[in-house]
Short mmCIF file of C-alpha atoms in Angstrom, two decimals:
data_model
loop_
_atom_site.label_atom_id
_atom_site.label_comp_id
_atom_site.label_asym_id
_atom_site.label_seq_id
_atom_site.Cartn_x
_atom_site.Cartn_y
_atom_site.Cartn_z
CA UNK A 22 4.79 229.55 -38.91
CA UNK A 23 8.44 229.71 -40.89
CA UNK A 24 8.68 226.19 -43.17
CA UNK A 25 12.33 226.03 -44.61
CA UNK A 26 12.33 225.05 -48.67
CA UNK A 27 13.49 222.07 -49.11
CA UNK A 28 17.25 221.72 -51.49
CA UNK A 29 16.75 218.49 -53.15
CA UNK A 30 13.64 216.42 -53.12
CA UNK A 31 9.37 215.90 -53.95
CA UNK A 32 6.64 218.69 -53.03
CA UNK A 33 3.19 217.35 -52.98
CA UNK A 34 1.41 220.50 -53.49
CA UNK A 35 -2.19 221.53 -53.01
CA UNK A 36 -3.36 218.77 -50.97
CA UNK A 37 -6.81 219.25 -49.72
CA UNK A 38 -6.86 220.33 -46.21
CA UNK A 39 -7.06 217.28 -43.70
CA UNK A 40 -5.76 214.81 -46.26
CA UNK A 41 -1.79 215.12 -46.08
CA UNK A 42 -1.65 211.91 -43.44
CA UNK A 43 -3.94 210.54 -45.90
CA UNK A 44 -1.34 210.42 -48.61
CA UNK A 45 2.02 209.59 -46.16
CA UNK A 46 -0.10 206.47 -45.52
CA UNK A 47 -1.33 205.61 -49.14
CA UNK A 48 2.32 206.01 -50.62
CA UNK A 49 3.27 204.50 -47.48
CA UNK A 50 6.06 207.72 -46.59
CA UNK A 51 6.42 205.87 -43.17
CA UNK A 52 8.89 203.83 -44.83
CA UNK A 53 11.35 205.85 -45.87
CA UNK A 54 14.31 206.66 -44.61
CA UNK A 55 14.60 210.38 -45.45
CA UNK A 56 12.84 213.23 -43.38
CA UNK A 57 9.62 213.38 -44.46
CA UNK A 58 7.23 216.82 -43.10
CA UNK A 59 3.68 216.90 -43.29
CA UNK A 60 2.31 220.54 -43.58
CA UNK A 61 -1.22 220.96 -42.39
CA UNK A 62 -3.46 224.11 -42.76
CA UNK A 63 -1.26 225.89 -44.61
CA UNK A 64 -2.75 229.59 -45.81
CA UNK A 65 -2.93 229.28 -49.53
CA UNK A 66 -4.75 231.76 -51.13
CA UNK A 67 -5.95 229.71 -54.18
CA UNK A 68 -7.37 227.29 -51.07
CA UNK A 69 -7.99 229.52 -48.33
CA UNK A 70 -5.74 226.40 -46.63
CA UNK A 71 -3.72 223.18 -48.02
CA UNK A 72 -1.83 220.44 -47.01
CA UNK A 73 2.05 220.26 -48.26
CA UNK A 74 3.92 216.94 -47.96
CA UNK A 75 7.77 217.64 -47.92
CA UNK A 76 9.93 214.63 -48.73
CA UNK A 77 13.54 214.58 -49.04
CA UNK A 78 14.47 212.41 -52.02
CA UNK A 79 14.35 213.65 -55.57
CA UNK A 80 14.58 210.52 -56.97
CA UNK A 81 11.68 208.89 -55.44
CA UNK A 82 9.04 207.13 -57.25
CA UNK A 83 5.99 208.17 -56.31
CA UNK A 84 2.53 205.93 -57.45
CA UNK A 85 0.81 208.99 -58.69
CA UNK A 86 -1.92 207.17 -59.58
CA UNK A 87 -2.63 206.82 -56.00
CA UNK A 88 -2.08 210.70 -55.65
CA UNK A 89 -4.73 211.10 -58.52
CA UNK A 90 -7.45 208.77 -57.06
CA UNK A 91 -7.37 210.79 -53.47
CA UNK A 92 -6.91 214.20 -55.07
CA UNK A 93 -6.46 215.41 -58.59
CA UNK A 94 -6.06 218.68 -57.31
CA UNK A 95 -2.33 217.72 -56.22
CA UNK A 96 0.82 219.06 -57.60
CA UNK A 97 3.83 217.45 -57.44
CA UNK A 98 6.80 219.38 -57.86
CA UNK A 99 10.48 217.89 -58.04
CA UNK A 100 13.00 220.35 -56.97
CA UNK A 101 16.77 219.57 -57.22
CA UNK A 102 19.47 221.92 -56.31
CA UNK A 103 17.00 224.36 -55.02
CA UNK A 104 15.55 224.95 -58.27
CA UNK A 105 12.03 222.91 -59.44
CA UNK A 106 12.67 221.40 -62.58
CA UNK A 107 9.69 219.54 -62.76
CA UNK A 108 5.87 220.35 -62.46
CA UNK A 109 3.19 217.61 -62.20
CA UNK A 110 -0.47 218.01 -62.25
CA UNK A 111 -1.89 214.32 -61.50
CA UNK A 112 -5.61 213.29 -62.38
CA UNK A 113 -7.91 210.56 -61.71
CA UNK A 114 -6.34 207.63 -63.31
CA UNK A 115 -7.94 205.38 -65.33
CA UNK A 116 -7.15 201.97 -63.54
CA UNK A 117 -5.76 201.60 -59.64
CA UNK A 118 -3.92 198.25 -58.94
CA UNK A 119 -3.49 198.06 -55.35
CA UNK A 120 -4.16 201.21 -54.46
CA UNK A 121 -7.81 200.61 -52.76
CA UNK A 122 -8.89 197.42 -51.42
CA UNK A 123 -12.85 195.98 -52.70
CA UNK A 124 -14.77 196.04 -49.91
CA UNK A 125 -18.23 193.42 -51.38
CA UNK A 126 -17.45 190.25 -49.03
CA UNK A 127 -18.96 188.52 -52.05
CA UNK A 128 -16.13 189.40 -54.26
CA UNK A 129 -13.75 186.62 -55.39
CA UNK A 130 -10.63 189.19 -53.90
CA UNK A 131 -11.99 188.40 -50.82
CA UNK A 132 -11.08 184.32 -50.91
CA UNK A 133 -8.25 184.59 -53.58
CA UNK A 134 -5.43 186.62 -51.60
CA UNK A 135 -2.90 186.76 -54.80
CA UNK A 136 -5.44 188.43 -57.10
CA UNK A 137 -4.53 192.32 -57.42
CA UNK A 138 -7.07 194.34 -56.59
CA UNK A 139 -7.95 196.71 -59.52
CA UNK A 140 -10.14 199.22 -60.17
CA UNK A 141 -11.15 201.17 -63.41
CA UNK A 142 -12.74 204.68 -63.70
CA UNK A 143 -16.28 203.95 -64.45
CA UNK A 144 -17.64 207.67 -64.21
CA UNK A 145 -14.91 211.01 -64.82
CA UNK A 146 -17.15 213.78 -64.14
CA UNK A 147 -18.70 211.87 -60.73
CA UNK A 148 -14.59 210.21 -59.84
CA UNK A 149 -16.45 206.89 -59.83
CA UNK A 150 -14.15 203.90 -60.05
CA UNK A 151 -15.54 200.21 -59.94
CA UNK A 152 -13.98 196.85 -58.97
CA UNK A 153 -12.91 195.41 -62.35
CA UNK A 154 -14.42 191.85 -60.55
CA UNK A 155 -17.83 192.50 -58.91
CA UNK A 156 -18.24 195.98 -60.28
CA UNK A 157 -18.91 197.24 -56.69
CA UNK A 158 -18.33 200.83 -57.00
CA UNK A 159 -15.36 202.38 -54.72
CA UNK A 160 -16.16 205.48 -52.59
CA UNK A 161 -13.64 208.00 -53.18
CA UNK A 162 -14.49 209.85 -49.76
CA UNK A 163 -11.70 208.05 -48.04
CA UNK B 11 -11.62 184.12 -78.80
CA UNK B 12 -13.99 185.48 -76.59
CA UNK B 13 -16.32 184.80 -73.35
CA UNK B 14 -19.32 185.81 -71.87
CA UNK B 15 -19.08 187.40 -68.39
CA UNK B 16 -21.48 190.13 -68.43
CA UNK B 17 -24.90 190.25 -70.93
CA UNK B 18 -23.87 194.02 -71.88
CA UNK B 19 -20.86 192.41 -73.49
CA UNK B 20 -23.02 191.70 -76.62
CA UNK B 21 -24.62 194.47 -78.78
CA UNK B 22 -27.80 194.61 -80.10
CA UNK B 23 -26.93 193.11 -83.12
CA UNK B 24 -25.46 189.88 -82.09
CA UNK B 25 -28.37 189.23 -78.90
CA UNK B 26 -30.29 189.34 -82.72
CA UNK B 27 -28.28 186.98 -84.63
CA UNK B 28 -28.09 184.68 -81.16
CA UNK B 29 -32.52 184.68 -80.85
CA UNK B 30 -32.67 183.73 -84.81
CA UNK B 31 -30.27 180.91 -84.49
CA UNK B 32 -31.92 179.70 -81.54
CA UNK B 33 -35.37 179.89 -83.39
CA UNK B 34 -33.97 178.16 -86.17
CA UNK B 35 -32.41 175.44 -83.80
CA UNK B 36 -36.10 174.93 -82.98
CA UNK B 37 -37.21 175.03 -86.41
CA UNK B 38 -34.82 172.53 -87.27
CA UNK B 39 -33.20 170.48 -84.64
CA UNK B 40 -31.92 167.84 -86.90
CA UNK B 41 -29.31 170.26 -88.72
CA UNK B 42 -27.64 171.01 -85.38
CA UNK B 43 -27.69 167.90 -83.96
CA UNK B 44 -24.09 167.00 -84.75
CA UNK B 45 -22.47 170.93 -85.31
CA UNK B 46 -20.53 170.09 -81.84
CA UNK B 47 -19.18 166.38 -82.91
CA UNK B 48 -16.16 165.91 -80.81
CA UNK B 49 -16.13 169.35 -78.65
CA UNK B 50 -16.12 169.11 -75.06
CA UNK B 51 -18.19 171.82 -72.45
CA UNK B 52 -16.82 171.72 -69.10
CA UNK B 53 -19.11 172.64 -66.34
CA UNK B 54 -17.57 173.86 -63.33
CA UNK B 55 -20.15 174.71 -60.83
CA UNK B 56 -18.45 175.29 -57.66
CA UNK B 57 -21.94 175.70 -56.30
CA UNK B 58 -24.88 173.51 -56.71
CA UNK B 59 -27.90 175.20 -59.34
CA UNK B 60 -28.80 171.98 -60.72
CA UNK B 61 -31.20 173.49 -63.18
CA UNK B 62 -28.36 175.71 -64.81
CA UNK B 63 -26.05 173.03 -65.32
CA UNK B 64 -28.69 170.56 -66.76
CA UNK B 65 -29.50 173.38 -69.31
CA UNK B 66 -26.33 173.56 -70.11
CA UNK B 67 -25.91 170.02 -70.74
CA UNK B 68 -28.45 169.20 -72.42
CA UNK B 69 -27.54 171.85 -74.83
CA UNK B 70 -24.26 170.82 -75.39
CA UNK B 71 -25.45 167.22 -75.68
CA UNK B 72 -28.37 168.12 -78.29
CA UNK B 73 -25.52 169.78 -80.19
CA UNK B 74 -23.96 166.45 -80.94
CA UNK B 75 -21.19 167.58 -78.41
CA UNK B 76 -19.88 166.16 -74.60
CA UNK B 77 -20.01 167.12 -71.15
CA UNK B 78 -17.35 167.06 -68.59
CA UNK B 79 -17.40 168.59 -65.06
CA UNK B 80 -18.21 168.93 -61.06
CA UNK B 81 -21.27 170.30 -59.87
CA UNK B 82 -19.92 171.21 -56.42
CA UNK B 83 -17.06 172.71 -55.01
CA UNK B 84 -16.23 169.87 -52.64
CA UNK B 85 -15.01 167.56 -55.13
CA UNK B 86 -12.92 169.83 -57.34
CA UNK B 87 -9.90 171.06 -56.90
CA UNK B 88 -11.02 174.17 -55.32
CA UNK B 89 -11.65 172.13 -51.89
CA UNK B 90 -7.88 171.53 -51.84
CA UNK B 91 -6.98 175.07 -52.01
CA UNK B 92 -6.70 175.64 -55.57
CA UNK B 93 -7.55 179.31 -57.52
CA UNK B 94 -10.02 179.80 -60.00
CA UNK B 95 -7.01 180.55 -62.15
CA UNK B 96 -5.32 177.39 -62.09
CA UNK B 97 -8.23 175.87 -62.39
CA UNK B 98 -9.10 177.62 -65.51
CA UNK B 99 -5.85 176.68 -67.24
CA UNK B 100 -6.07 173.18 -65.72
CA UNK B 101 -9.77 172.75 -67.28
CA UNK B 102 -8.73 174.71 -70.61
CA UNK B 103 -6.29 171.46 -71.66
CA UNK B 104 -9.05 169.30 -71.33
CA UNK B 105 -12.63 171.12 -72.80
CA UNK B 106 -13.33 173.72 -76.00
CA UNK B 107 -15.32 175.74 -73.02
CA UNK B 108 -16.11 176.73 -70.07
CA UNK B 109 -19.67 176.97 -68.40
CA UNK B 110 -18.56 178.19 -64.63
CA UNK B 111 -20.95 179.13 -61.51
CA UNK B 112 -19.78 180.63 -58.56
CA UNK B 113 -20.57 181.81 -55.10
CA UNK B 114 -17.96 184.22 -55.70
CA UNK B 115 -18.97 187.48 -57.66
CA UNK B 116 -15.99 188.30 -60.68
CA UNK B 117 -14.62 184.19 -60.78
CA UNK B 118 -15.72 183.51 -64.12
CA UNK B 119 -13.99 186.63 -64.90
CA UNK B 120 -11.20 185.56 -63.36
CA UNK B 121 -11.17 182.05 -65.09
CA UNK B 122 -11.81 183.93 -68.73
CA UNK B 123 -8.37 186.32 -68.31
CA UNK B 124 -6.64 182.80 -67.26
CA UNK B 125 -8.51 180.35 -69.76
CA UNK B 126 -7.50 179.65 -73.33
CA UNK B 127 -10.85 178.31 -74.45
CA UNK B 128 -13.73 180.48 -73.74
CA UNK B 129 -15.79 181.04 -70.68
CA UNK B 130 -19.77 181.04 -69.89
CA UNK B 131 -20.41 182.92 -67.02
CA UNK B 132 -23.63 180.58 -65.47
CA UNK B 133 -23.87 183.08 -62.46
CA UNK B 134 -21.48 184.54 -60.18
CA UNK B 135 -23.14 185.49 -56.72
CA UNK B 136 -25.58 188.59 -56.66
CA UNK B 137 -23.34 189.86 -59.91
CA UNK B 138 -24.39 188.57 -63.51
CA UNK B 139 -26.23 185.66 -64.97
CA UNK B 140 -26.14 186.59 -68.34
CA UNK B 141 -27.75 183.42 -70.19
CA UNK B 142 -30.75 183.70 -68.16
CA UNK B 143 -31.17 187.17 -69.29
CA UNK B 144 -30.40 185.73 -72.85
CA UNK B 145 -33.28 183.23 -72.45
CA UNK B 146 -35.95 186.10 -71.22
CA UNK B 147 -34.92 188.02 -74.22
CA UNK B 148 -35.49 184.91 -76.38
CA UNK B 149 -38.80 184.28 -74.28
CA UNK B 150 -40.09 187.62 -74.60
CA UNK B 151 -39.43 187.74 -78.52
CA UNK B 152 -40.38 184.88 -79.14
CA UNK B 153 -43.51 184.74 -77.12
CA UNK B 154 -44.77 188.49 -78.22
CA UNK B 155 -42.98 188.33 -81.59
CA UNK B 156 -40.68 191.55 -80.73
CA UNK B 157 -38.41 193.17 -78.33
CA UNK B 158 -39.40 196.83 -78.79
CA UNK B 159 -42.77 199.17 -78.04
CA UNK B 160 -43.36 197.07 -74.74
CA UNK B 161 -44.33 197.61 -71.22
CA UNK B 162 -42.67 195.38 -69.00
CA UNK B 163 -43.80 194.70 -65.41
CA UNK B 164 -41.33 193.55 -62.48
CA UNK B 165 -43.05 192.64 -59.61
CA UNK B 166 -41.37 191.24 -56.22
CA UNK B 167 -37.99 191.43 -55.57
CA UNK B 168 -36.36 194.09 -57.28
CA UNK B 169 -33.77 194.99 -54.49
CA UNK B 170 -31.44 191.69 -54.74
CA UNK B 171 -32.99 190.20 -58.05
CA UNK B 172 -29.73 190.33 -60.20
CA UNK B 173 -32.22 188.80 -63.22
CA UNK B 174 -34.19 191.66 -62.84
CA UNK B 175 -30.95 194.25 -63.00
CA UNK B 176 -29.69 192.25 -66.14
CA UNK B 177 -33.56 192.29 -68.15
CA UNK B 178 -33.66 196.06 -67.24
CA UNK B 179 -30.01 197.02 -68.74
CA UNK B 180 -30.82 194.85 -71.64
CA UNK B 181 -33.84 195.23 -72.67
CA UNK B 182 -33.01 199.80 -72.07
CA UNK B 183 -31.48 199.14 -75.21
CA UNK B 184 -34.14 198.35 -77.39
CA UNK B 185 -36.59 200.91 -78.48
CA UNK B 186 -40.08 202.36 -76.92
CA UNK B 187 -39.83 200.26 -73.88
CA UNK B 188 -41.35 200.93 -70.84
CA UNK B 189 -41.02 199.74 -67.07
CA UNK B 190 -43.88 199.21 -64.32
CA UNK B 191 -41.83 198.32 -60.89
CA UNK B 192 -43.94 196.69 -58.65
CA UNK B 193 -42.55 196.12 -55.13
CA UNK B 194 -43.19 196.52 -51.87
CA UNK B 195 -40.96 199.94 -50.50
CA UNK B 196 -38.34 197.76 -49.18
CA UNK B 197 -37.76 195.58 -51.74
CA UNK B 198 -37.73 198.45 -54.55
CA UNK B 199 -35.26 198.74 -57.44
CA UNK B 200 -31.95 200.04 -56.34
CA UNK B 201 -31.00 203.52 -56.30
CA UNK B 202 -28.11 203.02 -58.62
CA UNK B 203 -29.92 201.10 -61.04
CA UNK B 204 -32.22 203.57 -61.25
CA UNK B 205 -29.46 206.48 -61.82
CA UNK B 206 -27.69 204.29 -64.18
CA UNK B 207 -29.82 202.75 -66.19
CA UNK B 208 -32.96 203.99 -66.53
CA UNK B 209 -32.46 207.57 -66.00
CA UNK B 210 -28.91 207.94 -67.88
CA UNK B 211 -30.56 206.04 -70.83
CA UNK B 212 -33.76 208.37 -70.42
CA UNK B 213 -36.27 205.11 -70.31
CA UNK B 214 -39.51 205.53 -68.97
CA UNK B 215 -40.43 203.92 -65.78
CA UNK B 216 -43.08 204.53 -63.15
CA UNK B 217 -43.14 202.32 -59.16
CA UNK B 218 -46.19 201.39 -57.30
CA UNK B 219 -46.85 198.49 -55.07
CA UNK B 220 -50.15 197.83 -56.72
CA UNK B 221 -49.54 194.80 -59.23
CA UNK B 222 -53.56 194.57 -60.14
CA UNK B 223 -53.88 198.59 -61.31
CA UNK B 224 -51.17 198.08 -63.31
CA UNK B 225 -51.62 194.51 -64.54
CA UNK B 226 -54.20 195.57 -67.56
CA UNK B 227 -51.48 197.91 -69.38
CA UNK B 228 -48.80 195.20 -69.00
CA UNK B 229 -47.18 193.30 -72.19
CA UNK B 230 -44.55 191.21 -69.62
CA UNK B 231 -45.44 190.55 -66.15
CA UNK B 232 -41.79 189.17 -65.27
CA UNK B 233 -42.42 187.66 -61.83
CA UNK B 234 -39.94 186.96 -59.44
CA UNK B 235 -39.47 185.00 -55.79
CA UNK B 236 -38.41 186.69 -52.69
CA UNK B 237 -35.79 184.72 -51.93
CA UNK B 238 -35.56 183.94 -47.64
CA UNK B 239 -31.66 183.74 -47.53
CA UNK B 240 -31.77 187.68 -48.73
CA UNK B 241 -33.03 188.20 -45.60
CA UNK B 242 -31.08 188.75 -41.80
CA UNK B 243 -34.49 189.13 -40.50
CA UNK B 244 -36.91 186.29 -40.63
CA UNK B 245 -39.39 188.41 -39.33
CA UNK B 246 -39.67 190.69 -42.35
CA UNK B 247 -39.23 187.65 -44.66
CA UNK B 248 -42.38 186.71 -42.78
CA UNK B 249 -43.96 190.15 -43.66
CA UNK B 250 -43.42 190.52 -46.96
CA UNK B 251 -42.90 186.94 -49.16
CA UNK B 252 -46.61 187.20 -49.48
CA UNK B 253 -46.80 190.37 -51.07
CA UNK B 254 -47.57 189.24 -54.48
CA UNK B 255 -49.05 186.36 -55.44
CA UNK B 256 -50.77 185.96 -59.37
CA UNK B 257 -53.92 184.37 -59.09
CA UNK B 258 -55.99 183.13 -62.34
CA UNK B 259 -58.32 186.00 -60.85
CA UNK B 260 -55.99 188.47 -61.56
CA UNK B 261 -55.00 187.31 -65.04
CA UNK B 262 -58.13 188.13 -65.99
CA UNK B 263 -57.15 191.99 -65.49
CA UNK B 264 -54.25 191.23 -67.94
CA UNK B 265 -54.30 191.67 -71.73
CA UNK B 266 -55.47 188.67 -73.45
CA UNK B 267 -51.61 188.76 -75.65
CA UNK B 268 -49.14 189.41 -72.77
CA UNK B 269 -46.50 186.84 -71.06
CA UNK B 270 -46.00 185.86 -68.04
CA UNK B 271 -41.89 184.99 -67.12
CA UNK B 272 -40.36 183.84 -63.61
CA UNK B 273 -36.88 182.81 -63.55
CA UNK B 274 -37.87 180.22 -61.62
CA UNK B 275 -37.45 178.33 -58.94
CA UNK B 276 -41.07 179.45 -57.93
CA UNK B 277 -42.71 179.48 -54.14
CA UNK B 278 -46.13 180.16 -54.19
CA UNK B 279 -45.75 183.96 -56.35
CA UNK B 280 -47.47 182.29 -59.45
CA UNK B 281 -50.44 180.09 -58.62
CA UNK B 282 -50.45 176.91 -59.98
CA UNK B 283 -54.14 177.16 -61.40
CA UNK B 284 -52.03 180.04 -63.51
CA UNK B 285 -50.11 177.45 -65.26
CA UNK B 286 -52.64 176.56 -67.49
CA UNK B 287 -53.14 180.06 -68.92
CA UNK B 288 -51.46 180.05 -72.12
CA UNK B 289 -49.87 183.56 -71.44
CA UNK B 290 -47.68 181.72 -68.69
CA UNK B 291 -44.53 181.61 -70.54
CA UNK B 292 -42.28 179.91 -67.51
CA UNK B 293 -41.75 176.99 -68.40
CA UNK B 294 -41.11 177.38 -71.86
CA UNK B 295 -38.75 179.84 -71.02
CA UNK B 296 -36.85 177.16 -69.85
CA UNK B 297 -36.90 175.22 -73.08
CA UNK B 298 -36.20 179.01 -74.95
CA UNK B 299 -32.64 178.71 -71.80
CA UNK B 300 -31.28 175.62 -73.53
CA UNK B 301 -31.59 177.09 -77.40
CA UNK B 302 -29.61 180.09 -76.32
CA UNK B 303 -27.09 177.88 -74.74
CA UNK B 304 -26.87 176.42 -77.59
CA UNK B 305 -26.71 179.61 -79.88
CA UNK B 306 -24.56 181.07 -77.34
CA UNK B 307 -21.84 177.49 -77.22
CA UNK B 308 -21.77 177.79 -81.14
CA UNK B 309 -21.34 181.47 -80.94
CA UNK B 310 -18.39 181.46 -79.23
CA UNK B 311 -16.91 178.47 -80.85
CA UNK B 312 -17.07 180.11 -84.15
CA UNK B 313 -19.46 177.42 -85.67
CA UNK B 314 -21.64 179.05 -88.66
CA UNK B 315 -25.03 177.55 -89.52
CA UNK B 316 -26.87 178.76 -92.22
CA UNK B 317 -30.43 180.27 -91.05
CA UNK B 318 -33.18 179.06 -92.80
CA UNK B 319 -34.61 182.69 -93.96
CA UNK B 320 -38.29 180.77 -94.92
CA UNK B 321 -39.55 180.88 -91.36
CA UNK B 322 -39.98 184.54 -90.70
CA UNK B 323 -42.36 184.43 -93.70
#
């Protein structure tokens, strides 16, 4: 299959197979007004395959700590006049605000709607994050 | 300023300096009995525990200080809708601290981000209860005369017991200590406190579900309730709250210097005809609760007492 490079806009590189809608839904692409493509299965020899996430806006802000909490892996390149002139390499972030919901019915988020949900990295090596509240640990196997 | 959410919060060092000013509160009651003169504790229990918030009461009260505060959630403000952080910040003009309990697991941490006086945590949920684990530290040290080279039994509930969590994470810390788990297989110690406690901190622990072979190498036997509203089944509540129950038979398989703790409320796990032993340590670990709440309120209201050194002698 023939995918066009994009002129001007974001390249979310290196997504693990299977978890491009993933992303569109966590940095909630749906919204946006410019064309969005979602690449699945992509050959990739570093990969065998990949997802690639096309998005035509340049000057998007992207929560890339979101990114970093699904997959580290991801690069996110910013290309502008058909040139990239910017190379990301995200990693698990050390606190999420909103990016995951805390999922212990015991925890005070659950009853008190205008407290943020947050999350901190408890673990780096085993990508365990914990609920800053309850400490009820957050699977990352989304 | 600082609170108390979580018992991990305080190292070594100060759980120390908070067991020798409670034994010198005992020691000398009369030197502390006005240190609080004019500060105000504010209780907010949004659930009932009765026993909790008498503790802390009376220690506030035998510090010379007052008491303000609800003891259920139906008549504070919470009933008409209002957060745990308003409330904080509403409670903070009034009192010098905070003692909160809550059905809801991370609300005192909630109220100590919004507060501007510190916060107790007296129990959030299934989460953290850290001055109970202050008083078995205090009981256990006080009772056996040290906190290190022990082996410390936990028999019952060790699945939802968040006391039992707490005394495992602390007590990890000190040296030579060793854990007997005594359950029955569906009640046993959780997997992750397991991983993360006793195996990243290397401690030494061995499971059975036979409390009478292991009762003679015991120096604690911390005894704990299995608790009927754990349970969606009444069936296997049925099955199992009898699993353990200490006789005075069975204390005879015990050392003759060993201590037994419960947090208490008790069913029918300890025998009453065990009260009488004098290595039943339950009920004074209630009385050894109130002296940390009181080290604990001085603590983190910055009052300094000078420790009468003569006593260790």
């Amino acid at each position: 299959m023939k995918i066009d490079s994009i002129k001007d806009g974001i390249v979310l590189d290196h997504i693990k197979a299977g978890r491009g809608m993933l992303i569109y839904q966590l940095l909630h692409l749906e919204e946006l007004d410019c064309s969005v493509a979602i690449l699945k299965n992509v050959p990739s020899k570093k990969m065998g395959k990949k997802d690639i996430i096309k998005i035509g806006d340049a000057d998007l802000q992207l929560d890339f700590n979101a990114i970093g909490y699904v997959d580290p892996d991801i690069t996110v390149n910013v290309i502008r006049n058909d040139v990239c002139v910017e190379k990301k390499h995200v990693a698990l972030p050390e606190e999420l605000e909103n990016v995951i919901k805390c999922k212990n019915p015991r925890c005070i988020t659950t009853t008190e709607q205008e407290l943020p949900h947050i999350f901190r990295l408890a673990d780096r090596h085993e990508g365990i994050y914990r609920c800053i509240y309850c400490d009820t640990k957050a699977s990352r196997h989304l | 300023m600082r609170s108390l959410i979580d018992i991990l919060e305080l190292s070594v060092e100060e759980l120390d300096e908070l067991m020798n000013t409670a034994d010198d509160i005992m020691a000398h009651p009369a030197k502390y009995s006005e240190v609080c003169h004019g500060k105000k504790l504010a209780t907010l229990f949004f659930e009932p525990s009765t026993r909790t918030r008498l503790s802390f009461e009376a220690a506030m009260y035998e510090l010379g200080g007052n008491v303000l505060g609800f003891s259920e959630a139906a008549s504070s403000s919470a009933s008409k809708g209002e957060s745990v952080a308003d409330t904080a910040k509403v409670v903070s003009c009034y009192a010098d601290i905070i003692a909160m309990r809550h059905p809801k697991e991370g609300a005192p941490y909630v109220a100590s981000i919004n507060a501007t006086v510190p916060v107790i945590n007296g129990g959030d949920g299934g989460h953290n209860h850290p001055t109970q684990t202050l008083a078995d530290l205090e009981t256990i040290r006080h009772e056996l005369g040290r906190l290190t080279d022990l082996t410390v039994g936990f028999c019952g509930d060790l699945k939802f017991g968040r006391t039992v969590h707490s005394l495992i994470a602390a007590l990890s810390r000190y040296n030579g200590v060793k854990f007997v788990l005594i359950s029955p297989v569906e009640l046993r110690l959780p997997d992750y406190v397991r991983r993360d406690i006793l195996v990243t901190n290397r401690v030494p622990y061995k499971e059975t579900t036979d409390l009478e072979a292991v009762l003679p190498e015991l120096d604690v036997l911390y005894m704990t309730r299995i608790q009927k509203e754990r349970f969606f089944n009444e069936e296997e509540y049925l099955r199992l709250k009898d699993s353990y129950i200490l006789t005075a038979d069975k204390m005879k398989l015990a050392k003759e210097k060993m201590a037994v703790l419960h947090p208490l409320p008790r069913v029918n796990e300890i025998s009453v005809a065990v009260d009488k032993d004098p290595r039943a340590a339950y009920f004074r670990q209630v009385l050894y609760a109130k002296y940390m709440r009181m080290a604990l309120i001085m603590k983190l209201l910055d009052i300094a007492v000078e420790i009468d050194a003569k006593e260790e002698a």
